[in-house]
Short mmCIF file of C-alpha atoms in Angstrom, two decimals:
data_model
loop_
_atom_site.label_atom_id
_atom_site.label_comp_id
_atom_site.label_asym_id
_atom_site.label_seq_id
_atom_site.Cartn_x
_atom_site.Cartn_y
_atom_site.Cartn_z
CA MET A 1 -37.17 85.00 -25.76
CA ASP A 2 -37.12 86.22 -22.17
CA VAL A 3 -35.25 83.33 -20.52
CA VAL A 4 -32.93 80.59 -21.83
CA VAL A 5 -32.95 77.07 -20.37
CA GLU A 6 -29.74 75.35 -21.45
CA ALA A 7 -29.77 71.55 -21.28
CA ARG A 8 -26.42 69.75 -21.06
CA ASP A 9 -25.40 66.12 -20.69
CA ALA A 10 -23.90 65.73 -17.19
CA ARG A 11 -21.37 63.17 -18.46
CA ILE A 12 -19.93 65.63 -20.99
CA GLY A 13 -20.81 69.03 -19.58
CA ARG A 14 -18.20 70.91 -21.66
CA SER A 15 -18.78 69.18 -25.00
CA THR A 16 -22.54 69.89 -24.79
CA ALA A 17 -22.05 73.61 -24.08
CA HIS A 18 -22.64 75.32 -27.45
CA PRO A 19 -19.75 77.72 -28.16
CA ASP A 20 -22.07 80.43 -29.52
CA LEU A 21 -24.74 80.26 -26.83
CA ALA A 22 -23.35 83.04 -24.61
CA GLU A 23 -23.47 85.42 -27.57
CA TRP A 24 -27.03 84.39 -28.44
CA VAL A 25 -28.24 84.69 -24.83
CA GLY A 26 -26.84 88.18 -24.27
CA ASP A 27 -28.09 89.62 -20.99
CA ARG A 28 -31.12 87.32 -20.72
CA PRO A 29 -31.39 85.15 -17.61
CA ARG A 30 -30.05 81.63 -18.18
CA VAL A 31 -30.83 78.46 -16.25
CA VAL A 32 -28.48 75.49 -16.83
CA VAL A 33 -29.96 72.00 -16.39
CA PHE A 34 -27.64 68.99 -16.47
CA THR A 35 -29.61 65.97 -17.67
CA PHE A 36 -28.52 62.33 -17.21
CA ALA A 37 -27.31 63.35 -13.76
CA ASP A 38 -28.06 59.81 -12.61
CA LEU A 39 -25.30 58.53 -14.93
CA ALA A 40 -22.54 60.85 -13.64
CA PRO A 41 -20.57 60.62 -10.35
CA PRO A 42 -21.87 62.93 -7.57
CA LYS A 43 -18.45 64.61 -7.20
CA VAL A 44 -18.55 65.78 -10.82
CA LEU A 45 -22.02 67.27 -10.31
CA SER A 46 -20.94 69.23 -7.24
CA ASP A 47 -17.86 70.48 -9.13
CA TRP A 48 -20.06 71.74 -11.96
CA ARG A 49 -22.30 73.55 -9.47
CA ASN A 50 -19.26 75.36 -8.08
CA ALA A 51 -17.86 76.15 -11.53
CA LEU A 52 -20.88 77.98 -13.00
CA ASP A 53 -22.37 81.34 -12.05
CA GLU A 54 -25.90 80.68 -13.39
CA ASP A 55 -28.67 78.76 -11.66
CA VAL A 56 -27.59 75.11 -12.05
CA PHE A 57 -29.74 72.00 -11.60
CA PHE A 58 -29.11 68.27 -11.99
CA VAL A 59 -31.92 65.94 -13.04
CA ASP A 60 -32.76 62.55 -14.47
CA ALA A 61 -34.99 63.78 -17.28
CA ARG A 62 -36.12 60.27 -18.17
CA ARG A 63 -37.15 58.73 -14.83
CA GLY A 64 -36.58 61.42 -12.17
CA GLY A 65 -39.23 62.15 -9.56
CA ASP A 66 -41.11 65.42 -9.34
CA LYS A 67 -39.08 66.65 -6.35
CA GLU A 68 -35.86 67.18 -8.34
CA PHE A 69 -37.70 69.37 -10.88
CA ARG A 70 -39.21 71.76 -8.32
CA GLY A 71 -36.00 73.77 -8.19
CA VAL A 72 -36.03 74.23 -11.97
CA ARG A 73 -39.66 75.39 -11.91
CA GLY A 74 -38.90 77.78 -9.07
CA ALA A 75 -35.93 79.27 -10.93
CA LEU A 76 -38.03 79.77 -14.09
CA GLN A 77 -40.81 81.45 -12.11
CA LYS A 78 -38.28 83.74 -10.44
CA CYS A 79 -36.84 84.70 -13.85
CA GLY A 80 -40.35 85.30 -15.18
CA ARG A 81 -41.17 87.67 -12.33
CA ALA A 82 -37.96 89.59 -12.98
CA VAL A 83 -38.86 89.93 -16.66
CA ASN A 84 -42.27 91.34 -15.85
CA GLU A 85 -40.79 93.73 -13.28
CA LYS A 86 -38.69 95.21 -16.08
CA ARG A 87 -41.76 95.42 -18.31
CA LYS A 88 -43.71 97.15 -15.55
CA LYS A 89 -40.99 99.79 -15.09
CA LYS A 90 -41.19 100.51 -18.82
CA GLY A 91 -44.98 100.85 -18.66
CA ILE A 92 -45.53 97.59 -20.59
CA ALA A 93 -48.25 95.15 -19.57
CA PRO A 94 -47.09 91.86 -18.01
CA ARG A 95 -47.36 88.59 -19.95
CA SER A 96 -46.26 84.97 -19.72
CA ALA A 97 -42.47 84.61 -19.77
CA ARG A 98 -41.16 83.04 -22.97
CA ASP A 99 -38.50 80.44 -22.11
CA ALA A 100 -36.45 78.75 -24.84
CA VAL A 101 -35.22 75.24 -24.00
CA VAL A 102 -32.04 74.81 -26.05
CA GLY A 103 -29.12 72.41 -26.34
CA TYR A 104 -27.42 69.76 -28.43
CA PRO A 105 -29.43 66.90 -29.97
CA ASN A 106 -30.43 64.09 -27.63
CA VAL A 107 -29.47 65.80 -24.35
CA GLY A 108 -33.03 65.42 -23.05
CA LYS A 109 -34.69 68.78 -23.83
CA SER A 110 -38.11 67.33 -24.67
CA ALA A 111 -37.97 64.88 -21.75
CA LEU A 112 -37.15 67.83 -19.48
CA ILE A 113 -40.21 69.74 -20.72
CA ASN A 114 -42.45 66.73 -20.13
CA ARG A 115 -41.16 66.44 -16.57
CA LEU A 116 -41.64 70.12 -15.89
CA VAL A 117 -45.28 70.13 -17.01
CA LYS A 118 -45.89 66.68 -15.40
CA GLN A 119 -47.28 65.07 -18.55
CA LYS A 120 -46.08 63.92 -21.95
CA VAL A 121 -46.83 66.90 -24.17
CA VAL A 122 -43.95 66.60 -26.65
CA ALA A 123 -42.38 63.57 -28.34
CA SER A 124 -39.28 62.28 -26.60
CA ALA A 125 -37.02 59.31 -27.35
CA ARG A 126 -33.46 58.18 -26.65
CA ARG A 127 -32.18 59.10 -30.10
CA ALA A 128 -31.23 62.28 -31.90
CA GLY A 129 -33.57 64.08 -34.29
CA VAL A 130 -36.99 63.36 -32.71
CA THR A 131 -37.84 67.06 -32.32
CA ARG A 132 -38.02 68.62 -35.79
CA THR A 133 -40.22 71.69 -35.31
CA LEU A 134 -40.69 74.52 -32.83
CA ARG A 135 -43.52 74.00 -30.35
CA TRP A 136 -44.84 76.08 -27.46
CA VAL A 137 -45.88 74.38 -24.21
CA ARG A 138 -47.62 76.15 -21.32
CA LEU A 139 -46.12 75.66 -17.83
CA GLY A 140 -48.63 76.90 -15.26
CA GLN A 141 -50.18 80.30 -15.92
CA ASP A 142 -47.10 82.42 -16.34
CA ILE A 143 -44.49 80.49 -18.39
CA ASP A 144 -44.42 79.37 -22.03
CA LEU A 145 -41.70 76.85 -22.89
CA LEU A 146 -40.36 76.57 -26.42
CA ASP A 147 -39.33 73.04 -27.42
CA ALA A 148 -36.76 73.34 -30.20
CA PRO A 149 -34.66 70.91 -32.27
CA GLY A 150 -31.12 70.30 -31.07
CA VAL A 151 -28.47 72.63 -32.47
CA LEU A 152 -24.89 71.57 -33.24
CA PRO A 153 -22.08 73.93 -34.30
CA PRO A 154 -21.63 74.02 -38.10
CA ARG A 155 -18.28 72.26 -37.67
CA LEU A 156 -17.03 69.98 -34.91
CA ASP A 157 -13.35 70.89 -35.13
CA ASP A 158 -12.63 69.53 -31.65
CA GLN A 159 -12.31 65.80 -32.36
CA GLN A 160 -12.22 64.94 -28.65
CA ALA A 161 -15.57 66.69 -28.18
CA ALA A 162 -16.92 64.87 -31.25
CA LEU A 163 -15.83 61.56 -29.71
CA HIS A 164 -17.61 62.40 -26.47
CA LEU A 165 -20.81 63.26 -28.35
CA ALA A 166 -20.64 59.94 -30.20
CA LEU A 167 -20.03 57.98 -27.00
CA CYS A 168 -23.04 59.57 -25.27
CA ASP A 169 -25.22 59.02 -28.36
CA ASP A 170 -25.71 62.75 -28.86
CA ILE A 171 -25.04 62.52 -32.60
CA GLY A 172 -26.49 59.98 -35.04
CA GLN A 173 -24.69 56.66 -35.55
CA ALA A 174 -24.35 57.37 -39.26
CA ALA A 175 -21.80 60.06 -38.37
CA TYR A 176 -19.15 57.71 -36.96
CA ASP A 177 -17.58 54.23 -37.14
CA GLY A 178 -18.74 52.26 -34.10
CA GLU A 179 -15.64 50.07 -33.85
CA LEU A 180 -13.23 53.01 -34.01
CA VAL A 181 -15.28 54.90 -31.41
CA ALA A 182 -15.29 51.85 -29.12
CA GLN A 183 -11.50 51.57 -29.44
CA ALA A 184 -11.09 55.28 -28.65
CA PHE A 185 -13.41 54.77 -25.67
CA LEU A 186 -11.12 52.08 -24.25
CA ARG A 187 -8.11 54.39 -24.50
CA LEU A 188 -10.10 57.18 -22.90
CA LEU A 189 -11.08 54.99 -19.95
CA THR A 190 -7.46 54.12 -19.21
CA ASP A 191 -6.64 57.84 -19.19
CA LEU A 192 -9.62 58.76 -17.00
CA GLN A 193 -8.91 56.12 -14.34
CA GLN A 194 -6.16 58.41 -13.04
CA GLN A 195 -8.81 61.01 -12.18
CA GLN A 196 -10.78 59.55 -9.30
CA ALA A 197 -13.70 61.94 -9.74
CA SER A 198 -14.46 60.50 -13.20
CA GLY A 199 -15.85 57.30 -11.68
CA VAL A 200 -13.89 54.96 -13.99
CA ALA A 201 -13.18 51.53 -12.47
CA LEU A 202 -11.37 49.29 -14.95
CA ALA A 203 -11.97 46.29 -12.68
CA VAL A 204 -15.69 46.62 -13.46
CA LEU A 205 -14.94 46.47 -17.18
CA GLU A 206 -12.65 43.46 -16.81
CA GLY A 207 -15.14 41.64 -14.60
CA ARG A 208 -18.06 42.26 -16.94
CA TYR A 209 -16.32 40.95 -20.04
CA GLY A 210 -13.90 38.48 -18.42
CA THR A 211 -10.84 39.84 -20.22
CA PRO A 212 -7.88 41.72 -18.67
CA LEU A 213 -7.20 45.18 -20.09
CA THR A 214 -3.45 44.62 -20.30
CA GLY A 215 -2.08 46.37 -23.39
CA VAL A 216 -5.40 47.98 -24.32
CA THR A 217 -3.83 51.45 -24.58
CA GLU A 218 -1.35 50.28 -27.22
CA ASP A 219 -3.86 48.26 -29.28
CA PRO A 220 -7.52 48.37 -28.18
CA ALA A 221 -8.51 46.47 -31.34
CA LEU A 222 -6.88 43.33 -29.94
CA TRP A 223 -8.90 43.59 -26.72
CA LEU A 224 -12.08 44.13 -28.72
CA GLN A 225 -11.31 41.02 -30.77
CA ALA A 226 -10.69 39.00 -27.61
CA VAL A 227 -13.97 39.93 -25.94
CA ALA A 228 -15.81 39.47 -29.25
CA GLN A 229 -14.57 35.87 -29.29
CA ARG A 230 -16.14 35.35 -25.84
CA HIS A 231 -19.41 37.24 -26.26
CA THR A 232 -20.43 37.89 -29.88
CA SER A 233 -19.06 34.96 -31.89
CA ALA A 234 -16.05 37.04 -33.01
CA ASP A 235 -18.29 39.81 -34.40
CA THR A 236 -16.27 42.88 -33.41
CA ALA A 237 -18.86 45.36 -34.75
CA ARG A 238 -21.55 43.82 -32.53
CA MET A 239 -19.16 43.74 -29.58
CA ALA A 240 -18.29 47.41 -30.10
CA GLN A 241 -21.99 48.30 -30.06
CA ARG A 242 -22.51 46.24 -26.92
CA LEU A 243 -19.66 48.08 -25.18
CA LEU A 244 -21.10 51.48 -26.12
CA ASP A 245 -24.61 50.45 -25.04
CA ASP A 246 -23.28 49.22 -21.68
CA PHE A 247 -21.64 52.60 -21.07
CA ARG A 248 -24.78 54.52 -22.10
CA LYS A 249 -27.00 52.58 -19.70
CA SER A 250 -24.45 52.88 -16.85
CA ALA A 251 -23.69 49.14 -16.75
CA LEU A 252 -20.00 50.06 -16.39
CA GLY A 253 -20.73 52.37 -13.45
CA SER A 254 -21.39 56.10 -13.24
CA ILE A 255 -18.73 57.63 -15.49
CA ALA A 256 -18.09 61.25 -16.46
CA LEU A 257 -16.00 61.64 -19.61
CA GLU A 258 -15.28 65.28 -18.75
CA LEU A 259 -14.58 67.21 -15.57
CA PRO A 260 -15.35 70.94 -15.16
CA ALA A 261 -11.69 71.97 -14.96
#
């Protein structure tokens, strides 16, 4: 590979940064693309831009317009020219730059490729595990993009990071208990409301479900039972899934579960 394109989820920019990637990349150019930027507060995006040294871009890989992807294309073309300048100095013939698009499962790598080439050339869906093989895709005349399956660390020892991945649907539902994750999500929201940049507004949550959040930190299961009585005929599992789905589609507002610092 000549260039690495790292895709991260803008809502959990630290949890979707693979701990081994820096070692794998070495001295190759790296371009960082935060997907789901439409679901994260603008302040968090600007903070990420200031926190990273690499070229950083923020896109909606599912529905974004072509304009927001021009910067990514330009950065990849610039990296490709630099690669061929090095080849030229070594007396090696120029060729198309080979760019690997890497990241965790379900962070939007395939959707990003489709947006970059302006047509659906690889399968993309809002669930983990759609991409199962390596596939090359041509971008213009001078860049080859490699679409690769998502890569997780062998062990997720950081349970907070694992929770964030579950909340953002970046790991399969078979890997976690939906009700327990929903309860942990409620506790997390009460913690995050103290950080204005996160975008958490508990009033939105209370208004949507018609139930005050009093005491939710001590026992979120009771709150889940109360809203299940109102909305899902006391089915707490279905209510937990509804809560997670509402977060994932931004019905609770633009919320970042992690800040750069």
